[in-house]
Short mmCIF file of C-alpha atoms in Angstrom, two decimals:
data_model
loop_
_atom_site.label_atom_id
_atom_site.label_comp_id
_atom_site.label_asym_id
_atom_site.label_seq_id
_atom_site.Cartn_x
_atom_site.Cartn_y
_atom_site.Cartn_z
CA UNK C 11 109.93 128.61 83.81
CA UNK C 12 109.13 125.69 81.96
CA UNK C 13 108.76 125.67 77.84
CA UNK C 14 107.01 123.18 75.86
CA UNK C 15 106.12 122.85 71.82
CA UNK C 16 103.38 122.26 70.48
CA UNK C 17 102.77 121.09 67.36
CA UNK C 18 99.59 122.78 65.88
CA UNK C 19 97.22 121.89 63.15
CA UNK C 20 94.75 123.92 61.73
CA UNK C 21 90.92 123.39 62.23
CA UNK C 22 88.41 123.89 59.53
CA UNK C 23 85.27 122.25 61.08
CA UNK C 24 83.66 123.59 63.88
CA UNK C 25 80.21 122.79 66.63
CA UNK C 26 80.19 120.12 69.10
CA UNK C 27 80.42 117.37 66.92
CA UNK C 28 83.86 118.56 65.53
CA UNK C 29 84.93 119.09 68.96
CA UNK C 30 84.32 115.42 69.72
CA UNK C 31 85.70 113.77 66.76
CA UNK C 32 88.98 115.87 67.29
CA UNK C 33 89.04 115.08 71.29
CA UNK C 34 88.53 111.04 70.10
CA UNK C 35 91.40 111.55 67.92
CA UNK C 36 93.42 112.27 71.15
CA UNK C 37 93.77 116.03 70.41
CA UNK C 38 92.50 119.42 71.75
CA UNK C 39 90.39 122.26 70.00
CA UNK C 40 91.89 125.59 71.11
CA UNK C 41 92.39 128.85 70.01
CA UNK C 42 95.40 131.29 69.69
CA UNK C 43 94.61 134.99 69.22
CA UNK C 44 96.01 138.42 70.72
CA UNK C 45 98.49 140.99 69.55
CA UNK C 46 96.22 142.17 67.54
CA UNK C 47 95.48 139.36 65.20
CA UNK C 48 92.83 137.36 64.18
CA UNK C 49 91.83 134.16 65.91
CA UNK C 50 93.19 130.95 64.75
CA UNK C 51 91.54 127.71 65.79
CA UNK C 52 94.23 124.73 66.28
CA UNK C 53 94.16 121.49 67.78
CA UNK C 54 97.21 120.29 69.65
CA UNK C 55 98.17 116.90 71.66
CA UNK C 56 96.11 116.17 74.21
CA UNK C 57 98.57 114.35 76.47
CA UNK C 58 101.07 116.61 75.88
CA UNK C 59 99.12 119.59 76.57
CA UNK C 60 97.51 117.62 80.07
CA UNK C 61 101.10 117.47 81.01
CA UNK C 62 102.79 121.29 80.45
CA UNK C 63 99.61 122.51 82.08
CA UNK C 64 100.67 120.73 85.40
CA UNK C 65 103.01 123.62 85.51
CA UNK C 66 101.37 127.07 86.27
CA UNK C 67 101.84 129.45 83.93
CA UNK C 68 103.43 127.34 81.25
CA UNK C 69 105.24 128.88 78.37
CA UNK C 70 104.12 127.08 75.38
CA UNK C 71 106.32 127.18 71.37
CA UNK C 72 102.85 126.57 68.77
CA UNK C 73 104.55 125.48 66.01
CA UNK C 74 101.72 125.10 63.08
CA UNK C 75 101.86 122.01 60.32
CA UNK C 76 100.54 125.04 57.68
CA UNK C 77 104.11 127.03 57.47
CA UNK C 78 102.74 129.66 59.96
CA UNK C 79 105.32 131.30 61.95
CA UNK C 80 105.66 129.65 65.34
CA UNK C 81 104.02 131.70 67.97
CA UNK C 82 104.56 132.21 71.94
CA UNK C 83 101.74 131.92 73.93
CA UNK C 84 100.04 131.26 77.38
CA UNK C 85 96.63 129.66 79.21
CA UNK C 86 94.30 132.01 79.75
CA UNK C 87 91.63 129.52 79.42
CA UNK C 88 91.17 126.05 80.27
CA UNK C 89 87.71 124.53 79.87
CA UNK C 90 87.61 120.82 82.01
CA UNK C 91 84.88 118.03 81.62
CA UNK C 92 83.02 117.97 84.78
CA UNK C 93 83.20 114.62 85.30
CA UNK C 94 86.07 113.11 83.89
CA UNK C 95 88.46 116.80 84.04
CA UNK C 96 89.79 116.22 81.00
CA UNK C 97 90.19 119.43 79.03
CA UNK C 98 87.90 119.86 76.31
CA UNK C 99 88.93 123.36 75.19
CA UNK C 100 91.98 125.64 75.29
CA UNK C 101 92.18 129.22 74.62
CA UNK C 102 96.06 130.55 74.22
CA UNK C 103 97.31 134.18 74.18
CA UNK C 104 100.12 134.82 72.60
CA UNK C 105 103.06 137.12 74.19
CA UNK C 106 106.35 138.26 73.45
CA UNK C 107 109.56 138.08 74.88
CA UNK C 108 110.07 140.75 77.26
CA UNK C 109 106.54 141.57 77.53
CA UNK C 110 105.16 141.86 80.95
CA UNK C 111 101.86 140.10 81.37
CA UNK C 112 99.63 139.50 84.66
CA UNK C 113 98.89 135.88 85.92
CA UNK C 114 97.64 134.32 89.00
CA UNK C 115 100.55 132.42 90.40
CA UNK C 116 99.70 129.46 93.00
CA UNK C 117 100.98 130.37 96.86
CA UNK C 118 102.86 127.74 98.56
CA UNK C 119 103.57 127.57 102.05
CA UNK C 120 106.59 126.54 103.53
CA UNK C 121 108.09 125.99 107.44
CA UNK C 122 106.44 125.50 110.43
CA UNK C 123 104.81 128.14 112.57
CA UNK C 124 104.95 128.44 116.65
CA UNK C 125 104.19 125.22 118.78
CA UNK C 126 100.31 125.43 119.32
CA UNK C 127 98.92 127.15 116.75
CA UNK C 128 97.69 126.30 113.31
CA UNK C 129 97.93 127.94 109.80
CA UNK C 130 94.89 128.93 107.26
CA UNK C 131 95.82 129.98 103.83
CA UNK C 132 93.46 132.70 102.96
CA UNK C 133 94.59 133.14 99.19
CA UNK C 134 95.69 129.96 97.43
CA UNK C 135 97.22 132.42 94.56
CA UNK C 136 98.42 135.75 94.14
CA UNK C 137 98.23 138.23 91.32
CA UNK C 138 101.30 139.22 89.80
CA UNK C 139 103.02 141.06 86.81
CA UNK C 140 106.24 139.91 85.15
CA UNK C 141 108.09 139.17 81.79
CA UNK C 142 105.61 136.82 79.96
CA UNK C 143 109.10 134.48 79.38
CA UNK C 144 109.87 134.25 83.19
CA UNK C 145 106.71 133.32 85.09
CA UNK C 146 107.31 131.93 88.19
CA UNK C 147 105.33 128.48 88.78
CA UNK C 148 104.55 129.16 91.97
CA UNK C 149 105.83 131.75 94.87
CA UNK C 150 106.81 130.37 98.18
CA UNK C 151 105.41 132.59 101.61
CA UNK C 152 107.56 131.61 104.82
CA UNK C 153 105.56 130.96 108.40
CA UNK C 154 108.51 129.60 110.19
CA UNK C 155 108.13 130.48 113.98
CA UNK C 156 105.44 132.56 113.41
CA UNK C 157 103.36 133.02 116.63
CA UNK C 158 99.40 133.13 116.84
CA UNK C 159 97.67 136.65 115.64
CA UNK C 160 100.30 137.08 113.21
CA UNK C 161 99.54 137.20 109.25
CA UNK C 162 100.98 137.54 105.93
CA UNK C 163 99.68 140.05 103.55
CA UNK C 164 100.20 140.14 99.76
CA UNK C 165 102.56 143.27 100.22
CA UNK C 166 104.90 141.40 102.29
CA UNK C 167 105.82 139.02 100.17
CA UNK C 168 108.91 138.87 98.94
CA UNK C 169 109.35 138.35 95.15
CA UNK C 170 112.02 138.12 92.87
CA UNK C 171 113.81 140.53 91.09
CA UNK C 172 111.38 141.20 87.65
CA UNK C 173 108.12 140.49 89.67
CA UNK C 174 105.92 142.87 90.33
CA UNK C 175 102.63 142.65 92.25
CA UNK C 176 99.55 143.19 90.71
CA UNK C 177 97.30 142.24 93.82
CA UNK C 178 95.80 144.72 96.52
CA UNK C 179 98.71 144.76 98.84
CA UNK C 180 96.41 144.76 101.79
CA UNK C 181 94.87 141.19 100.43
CA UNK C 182 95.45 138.68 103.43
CA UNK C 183 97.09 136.07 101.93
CA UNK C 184 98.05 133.71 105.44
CA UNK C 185 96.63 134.12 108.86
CA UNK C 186 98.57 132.71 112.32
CA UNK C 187 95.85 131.79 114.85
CA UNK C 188 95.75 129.50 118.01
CA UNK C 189 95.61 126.14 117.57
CA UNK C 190 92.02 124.81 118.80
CA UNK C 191 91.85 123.06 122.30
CA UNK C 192 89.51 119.87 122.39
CA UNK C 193 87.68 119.00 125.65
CA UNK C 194 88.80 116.14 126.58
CA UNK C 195 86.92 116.65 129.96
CA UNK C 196 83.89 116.82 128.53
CA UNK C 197 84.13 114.78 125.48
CA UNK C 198 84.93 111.78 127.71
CA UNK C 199 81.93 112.69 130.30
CA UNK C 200 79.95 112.36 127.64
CA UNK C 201 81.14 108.87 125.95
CA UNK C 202 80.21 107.83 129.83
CA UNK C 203 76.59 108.97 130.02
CA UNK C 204 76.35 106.83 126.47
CA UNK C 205 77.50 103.65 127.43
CA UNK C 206 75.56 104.00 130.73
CA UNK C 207 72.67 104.86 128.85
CA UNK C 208 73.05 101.98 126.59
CA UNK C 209 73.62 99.79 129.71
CA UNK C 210 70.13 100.95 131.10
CA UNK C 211 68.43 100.05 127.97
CA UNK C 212 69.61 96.58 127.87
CA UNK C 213 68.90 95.69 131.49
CA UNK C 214 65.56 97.15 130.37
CA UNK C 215 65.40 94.60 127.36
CA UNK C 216 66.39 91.61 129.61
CA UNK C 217 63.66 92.40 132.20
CA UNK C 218 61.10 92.72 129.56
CA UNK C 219 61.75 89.72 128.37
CA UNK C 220 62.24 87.69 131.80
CA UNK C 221 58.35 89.18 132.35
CA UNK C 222 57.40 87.57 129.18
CA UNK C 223 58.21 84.38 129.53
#
């Protein structure tokens, strides 16, 4: 699991206008609360925060420029301009170490299934409960030789020692099925009737015009 620190600094204006001057000044409005506490509202890097948040579940160090003591916290909340995605607000939750905390964790599929069939990812994440220091980035589901009709569900996968799942075990997560068949047979009968039909309509054309003049 990846950490990153970020340095915080305290915000005293607030409304849309704020939020723009602070985003222009190549920083982030967010806010850090849980545990608790009352809310603080920080702003933090902006590229610096773009790039932990590549990694899922990334544990970040908020360090604050006002003498507060440095916090740990995760995403919960990433609010993304439409348009342009970059993130225009941040909410952070802060954990401690050893505390187990639920997060969606990306699925990524890996090996090849059974000549002649074809793979559809159901789920793209799965649920899961673990120490809020150790999140895994992502959790890897093997297909390799897996035959057509077969499936994975979200109780089948195997996690590592500390993970616990939080999803409905019965949640399909990866489904096997035949690989579709095209008809050639068909698909070229009809290219044929096309071109013949095309060939019609410009002998048509030519006699028209013969007629005419």
């Amino acid at each position: 699991m990846a950490d990153f620190k970020l340095i915080a600094e305290p915000r005293t204006e607030f409304g849309k206008g704020a939020a723009r001057r602070t985003r222009r000044a190549g920083r982030i409005p967010a806010v850090v609360y849980g545990h608790g506490g009352d809310p603080v509202h920080i702003s933090i890097d902006g590229h610096a925060t773009m790039m932990a948040l590549k990694h899922a579940n990334a544990l970040f160090e908020i360090e604050s420029t006002d003498g507060a003591k440095n916090v740990l916290a995760i995403a919960r909340d990433v609010q993304t301009d439409a348009v342009t995605r970059e993130i225009e607000h941040l909410d952070l939750i802060i954990v401690k170490r050893g505390e187990k905390v639920e997060v969606d964790v990306p699925v990524h599929i890996i090996g090849e299934s059974a000549p002649g069939t074809m793979v559809q990812q159901e789920e793209s994440t799965i649920l899961i409960k673990a120490d809020a220091t150790k999140l895994p980035e992502y959790i890897e589901v093997t297909i390799d030789g897996r035959a057509a009709g077969e499936h994975v569900l979200a109780g089948q996968i195997e996690l590592a020692s500390g993970i616990e799942l939080a999803a409905d075990p019965e949640m399909l997560v990866v489904n096997v099925s035949e690989e579709a068949e095209m008809d050639t047979e068909s698909d070229a009968e009809e290219t044929t009737e096309e071109a013949a039909e095309g060939e019609e309509a410009a002998e048509g054309e030519a006699e028209e015009k013969t007629e005419d003049e």
